């Protein structure tokens, strides 16, 4: 991936990983557009960065995505990088019948959102130099956190979708997957302060180093996520599953 001179769209750019990536890419000389639901958060992320811009987008709304994509390309015709980062994580109890609103909203945002936005922009990106699509998944795509089942499932689905997209766009658009471990962000309440979660700055430092490699790895995996990504390959799936769920329960005071 070329690290400077791009025009980059990052969804979910108002906070957390999306905001940190946006500011790092802007500092390298890229023009960066961030998108998300909360205008105030987007404005705050862009403040002090003249080459950063924002557009409001609800990634769970298919009509809004089509309109957004049209307006985006009109305003930024040199757009050549799409980072599908927007996502939500909800806790669910699978042991009892429940309202499925959280599960359905998670599928709309985490799975259908990236698919719809990629679909809306793919023909534009195919004709841009140095075009890249980065889909943000999760270590939980490979070993699940039992209390966030739909989140895990959407990330596993995006992992598979990314593999297909990479083959379909071979020679036209570089397709990468970024799979974070547990990072100190506001993805869930109180997560910014949980011990044992990777500090956001350390995560972004390692990610930017990996993205700058030649050739860029097709999966961007910081060291902290490797135990999850390779648990099954290494014959450690059951052990890793138990350790992961025990660790998170202890961090959140559930044990």
Short mmCIF file of C-alpha atoms in Angstrom, two decimals:
data_model
loop_
_atom_site.label_atom_id
_atom_site.label_comp_id
_atom_site.label_asym_id
_atom_site.label_seq_id
_atom_site.Cartn_x
_atom_site.Cartn_y
_atom_site.Cartn_z
CA UNK A 1 0.00 0.00 0.00
CA UNK A 2 1.22 3.45 -0.85
CA UNK A 3 1.37 5.41 2.41
CA UNK A 4 1.11 8.99 1.15
CA UNK A 5 -0.60 10.93 -1.61
CA UNK A 6 -3.88 9.03 -1.29
CA UNK A 7 -7.46 10.18 -0.86
CA UNK A 8 -8.83 7.95 1.87
CA UNK A 9 -12.33 7.31 3.23
CA UNK A 10 -12.52 5.83 6.74
CA UNK A 11 -15.91 4.87 8.14
CA UNK A 12 -16.39 4.96 11.88
CA UNK A 13 -13.81 7.72 11.90
CA UNK A 14 -15.15 9.76 14.79
CA UNK A 15 -13.48 7.75 17.53
CA UNK A 16 -11.30 4.80 18.41
CA UNK A 17 -9.35 2.95 15.73
CA UNK A 18 -10.96 4.89 12.88
CA UNK A 19 -10.06 8.28 14.31
CA UNK A 20 -6.50 7.21 15.15
CA UNK A 21 -5.93 5.79 11.67
CA UNK A 22 -7.36 8.94 10.08
CA UNK A 23 -5.03 11.24 11.98
CA UNK A 24 -1.98 9.09 11.23
CA UNK A 25 -2.76 8.96 7.53
CA UNK A 26 -3.39 12.70 7.47
CA UNK A 27 -0.02 13.31 9.11
CA UNK A 28 1.62 11.35 6.28
CA UNK A 29 0.24 13.73 3.66
CA UNK A 30 -2.95 11.95 2.62
CA UNK A 31 -6.32 13.63 2.14
CA UNK A 32 -8.63 11.87 4.57
CA UNK A 33 -12.42 11.82 4.76
CA UNK A 34 -13.99 10.33 7.86
CA UNK A 35 -17.60 9.22 8.06
CA UNK A 36 -19.87 8.27 10.92
CA UNK A 37 -23.17 8.95 12.63
CA UNK A 38 -22.07 11.56 15.17
CA UNK A 39 -21.21 14.91 13.58
CA UNK A 40 -19.74 16.35 16.79
CA UNK A 41 -17.29 13.46 17.11
CA UNK A 42 -16.30 13.78 13.46
CA UNK A 43 -15.67 17.51 13.85
CA UNK A 44 -13.52 16.89 16.93
CA UNK A 45 -11.41 14.30 15.11
CA UNK A 46 -10.81 16.65 12.18
CA UNK A 47 -9.96 19.69 14.31
CA UNK A 48 -6.47 20.98 13.62
CA UNK A 49 -6.00 18.79 10.53
CA UNK A 50 -6.55 20.86 7.35
CA UNK A 51 -6.36 17.79 5.11
CA UNK A 52 -9.11 15.97 7.03
CA UNK A 53 -12.80 16.28 6.18
CA UNK A 54 -15.97 14.61 7.39
CA UNK A 55 -19.31 13.44 6.06
CA UNK A 56 -22.18 12.11 8.16
CA UNK A 57 -23.19 8.53 7.33
CA UNK A 58 -25.41 5.93 8.94
CA UNK A 59 -23.80 2.72 7.69
CA UNK A 60 -26.91 0.71 8.57
CA UNK A 61 -29.10 2.63 6.07
CA UNK A 62 -28.84 1.30 2.47
CA UNK A 63 -30.48 4.38 0.91
CA UNK A 64 -28.13 6.66 2.83
CA UNK A 65 -25.11 4.68 1.62
CA UNK A 66 -25.98 5.09 -2.07
CA UNK A 67 -26.56 8.83 -1.64
CA UNK A 68 -23.38 9.17 0.39
CA UNK A 69 -21.26 7.32 -2.19
CA UNK A 70 -22.52 9.55 -5.01
CA UNK A 71 -21.82 12.75 -3.05
CA UNK A 72 -18.43 11.45 -1.91
CA UNK A 73 -17.15 10.75 -5.41
CA UNK A 74 -18.44 14.08 -6.66
CA UNK A 75 -16.63 15.92 -3.89
CA UNK A 76 -13.46 13.78 -3.89
CA UNK A 77 -12.99 12.31 -7.37
CA UNK A 78 -9.46 11.10 -6.56
CA UNK A 79 -10.73 8.77 -3.81
CA UNK A 80 -8.59 5.63 -4.05
CA UNK A 81 -8.65 4.07 -0.58
CA UNK A 82 -11.67 2.74 1.33
CA UNK A 83 -11.31 1.61 4.94
CA UNK A 84 -14.45 -0.14 6.17
CA UNK A 85 -14.03 0.37 9.89
CA UNK A 86 -17.48 1.29 11.24
CA UNK A 87 -18.86 -1.27 13.65
CA UNK A 88 -20.81 -1.86 16.84
CA UNK A 89 -20.42 -4.53 19.53
CA UNK A 90 -23.37 -5.56 21.69
CA UNK A 91 -23.53 -8.06 24.51
CA UNK A 92 -26.18 -10.78 24.11
CA UNK A 93 -27.36 -13.72 26.18
CA UNK A 94 -27.87 -16.76 23.97
CA UNK A 95 -29.24 -18.87 26.83
CA UNK A 96 -32.71 -17.31 26.71
CA UNK A 97 -35.20 -15.92 24.22
CA UNK A 98 -34.57 -12.22 23.74
CA UNK A 99 -35.38 -9.20 21.63
CA UNK A 100 -33.19 -9.43 18.52
CA UNK A 101 -32.85 -5.69 17.92
CA UNK A 102 -29.17 -5.65 18.93
CA UNK A 103 -28.36 -8.67 16.76
CA UNK A 104 -30.16 -7.22 13.74
CA UNK A 105 -28.54 -3.80 14.13
CA UNK A 106 -25.13 -5.46 14.43
CA UNK A 107 -25.65 -7.34 11.16
CA UNK A 108 -26.85 -4.17 9.41
CA UNK A 109 -23.87 -2.10 10.57
CA UNK A 110 -20.98 -4.58 10.66
CA UNK A 111 -21.81 -6.84 7.71
CA UNK A 112 -24.27 -5.23 5.34
CA UNK A 113 -22.77 -1.76 5.82
CA UNK A 114 -19.32 -2.65 4.44
CA UNK A 115 -20.80 -4.83 1.70
CA UNK A 116 -23.14 -2.04 0.57
CA UNK A 117 -20.49 0.68 0.69
CA UNK A 118 -17.96 -1.45 -1.16
CA UNK A 119 -20.60 -2.23 -3.77
CA UNK A 120 -21.37 1.48 -4.18
CA UNK A 121 -17.70 2.45 -4.64
CA UNK A 122 -16.06 -0.55 -6.31
CA UNK A 123 -16.42 0.60 -9.91
CA UNK A 124 -14.94 3.98 -9.02
CA UNK A 125 -12.04 2.41 -7.14
CA UNK A 126 -11.24 0.02 -9.99
CA UNK A 127 -10.27 3.00 -12.13
CA UNK A 128 -8.10 4.75 -9.55
CA UNK A 129 -4.30 4.39 -9.29
CA UNK A 130 -2.98 2.58 -6.20
CA UNK A 131 -6.51 1.64 -5.11
CA UNK A 132 -6.94 -0.17 -1.81
CA UNK A 133 -9.84 -1.56 0.22
CA UNK A 134 -9.18 -2.39 3.88
CA UNK A 135 -11.85 -4.27 5.80
CA UNK A 136 -11.55 -4.16 9.58
CA UNK A 137 -12.52 -7.46 11.16
CA UNK A 138 -11.46 -8.75 14.59
CA UNK A 139 -9.55 -11.49 16.35
CA UNK A 140 -13.03 -12.58 17.45
CA UNK A 141 -13.70 -13.66 13.86
CA UNK A 142 -11.45 -16.63 14.62
CA UNK A 143 -12.12 -17.38 18.31
CA UNK A 144 -15.46 -16.07 19.63
CA UNK A 145 -16.28 -14.12 22.75
CA UNK A 146 -19.45 -15.94 23.81
CA UNK A 147 -21.12 -12.80 25.17
CA UNK A 148 -20.90 -10.99 21.78
CA UNK A 149 -22.06 -13.73 19.38
CA UNK A 150 -23.47 -11.62 16.55
CA UNK A 151 -20.45 -9.32 16.55
CA UNK A 152 -18.16 -12.35 16.20
CA UNK A 153 -20.32 -13.76 13.42
CA UNK A 154 -20.32 -10.52 11.41
CA UNK A 155 -16.54 -10.25 11.66
CA UNK A 156 -16.10 -13.88 10.57
CA UNK A 157 -18.38 -13.16 7.62
CA UNK A 158 -16.39 -10.05 6.63
CA UNK A 159 -13.18 -12.11 6.80
CA UNK A 160 -14.64 -14.55 4.27
CA UNK A 161 -16.09 -11.73 2.16
CA UNK A 162 -12.67 -10.06 2.07
CA UNK A 163 -11.05 -13.25 0.77
CA UNK A 164 -13.59 -13.36 -2.07
CA UNK A 165 -13.23 -9.65 -2.79
CA UNK A 166 -9.45 -9.96 -2.99
CA UNK A 167 -9.72 -12.60 -5.69
CA UNK A 168 -12.44 -10.76 -7.59
CA UNK A 169 -10.42 -7.52 -7.70
CA UNK A 170 -7.00 -9.07 -8.25
CA UNK A 171 -4.90 -6.79 -10.45
CA UNK A 172 -7.32 -3.88 -9.99
CA UNK A 173 -7.65 -3.08 -6.28
CA UNK A 174 -5.44 -4.22 -3.40
CA UNK A 175 -7.68 -5.80 -0.74
CA UNK A 176 -6.43 -6.05 2.85
CA UNK A 177 -7.86 -7.24 6.14
CA UNK A 178 -7.08 -5.57 9.45
CA UNK A 179 -7.95 -7.84 12.40
CA UNK A 180 -7.49 -6.04 15.75
CA UNK A 181 -7.14 -7.75 19.11
CA UNK A 182 -8.82 -6.28 22.19
CA UNK A 183 -7.88 -2.58 22.03
CA UNK A 184 -8.55 0.21 24.52
CA UNK A 185 -11.31 2.08 22.64
CA UNK A 186 -14.91 3.06 23.28
CA UNK A 187 -16.30 0.10 21.32
CA UNK A 188 -18.01 -1.12 24.50
CA UNK A 189 -18.66 0.75 27.78
CA UNK A 190 -15.51 1.16 29.85
CA UNK A 191 -13.25 -0.57 27.33
CA UNK A 192 -10.87 2.39 27.15
CA UNK A 193 -9.61 1.60 30.64
CA UNK A 194 -9.57 -2.20 30.72
CA UNK A 195 -6.20 -3.61 31.74
CA UNK A 196 -4.80 -6.25 29.43
CA UNK A 197 -6.37 -4.61 26.39
CA UNK A 198 -3.85 -3.17 23.92
CA UNK A 199 -3.32 0.61 24.22
CA UNK A 200 -4.69 2.32 21.12
CA UNK A 201 -1.45 4.16 20.34
CA UNK A 202 0.59 0.95 20.50
CA UNK A 203 -1.91 -0.78 18.21
CA UNK A 204 -1.85 2.02 15.62
CA UNK A 205 1.96 2.21 15.73
CA UNK A 206 2.21 -1.47 14.85
CA UNK A 207 -0.52 -1.28 12.21
CA UNK A 208 1.12 1.61 10.38
CA UNK A 209 4.44 -0.26 10.35
CA UNK A 210 2.77 -3.33 8.84
CA UNK A 211 0.91 -1.28 6.23
CA UNK A 212 4.20 0.30 5.12
CA UNK A 213 5.81 -3.07 4.37
CA UNK A 214 6.57 -4.03 0.78
CA UNK A 215 4.62 -6.01 -0.20
CA UNK A 216 1.88 -5.14 2.27
CA UNK A 217 0.66 -8.26 4.10
CA UNK A 218 -2.84 -9.15 2.96
CA UNK A 219 -3.77 -9.62 6.63
CA UNK A 220 -2.64 -6.87 8.98
CA UNK A 221 -2.05 -8.77 12.23
CA UNK A 222 -0.38 -7.16 15.23
CA UNK A 223 1.36 -9.64 17.52
CA UNK A 224 -1.39 -9.47 20.15
CA UNK A 225 -3.97 -10.92 17.75
CA UNK A 226 -1.88 -13.83 16.47
CA UNK A 227 -2.95 -16.27 19.24
CA UNK A 228 -6.56 -15.84 18.11
CA UNK A 229 -5.88 -15.81 14.37
CA UNK A 230 -3.81 -18.98 14.45
CA UNK A 231 -5.41 -20.86 17.36
CA UNK A 232 -7.05 -23.50 15.18
CA UNK A 233 -4.00 -23.94 12.95
CA UNK A 234 -1.82 -24.39 16.01
CA UNK A 235 -4.13 -26.94 17.64
CA UNK A 236 -4.93 -24.54 20.50
CA UNK A 237 -8.52 -23.57 19.70
CA UNK A 238 -10.26 -24.98 22.78
CA UNK A 239 -7.58 -23.67 25.12
CA UNK A 240 -7.65 -20.22 23.51
CA UNK A 241 -11.46 -20.09 23.59
CA UNK A 242 -11.50 -20.83 27.32
CA UNK A 243 -8.68 -18.39 28.07
CA UNK A 244 -10.23 -15.57 26.04
CA UNK A 245 -13.64 -15.80 27.65
CA UNK A 246 -12.20 -16.16 31.16
CA UNK A 247 -9.89 -13.17 30.59
CA UNK A 248 -12.69 -10.88 29.38
CA UNK A 249 -15.02 -11.95 32.19
CA UNK A 250 -12.36 -11.12 34.75
CA UNK A 251 -11.54 -7.76 33.16
CA UNK A 252 -15.20 -6.80 33.20
CA UNK A 253 -15.72 -7.97 36.78
CA UNK A 254 -17.98 -10.88 35.86
CA UNK A 255 -15.81 -13.39 37.74
#
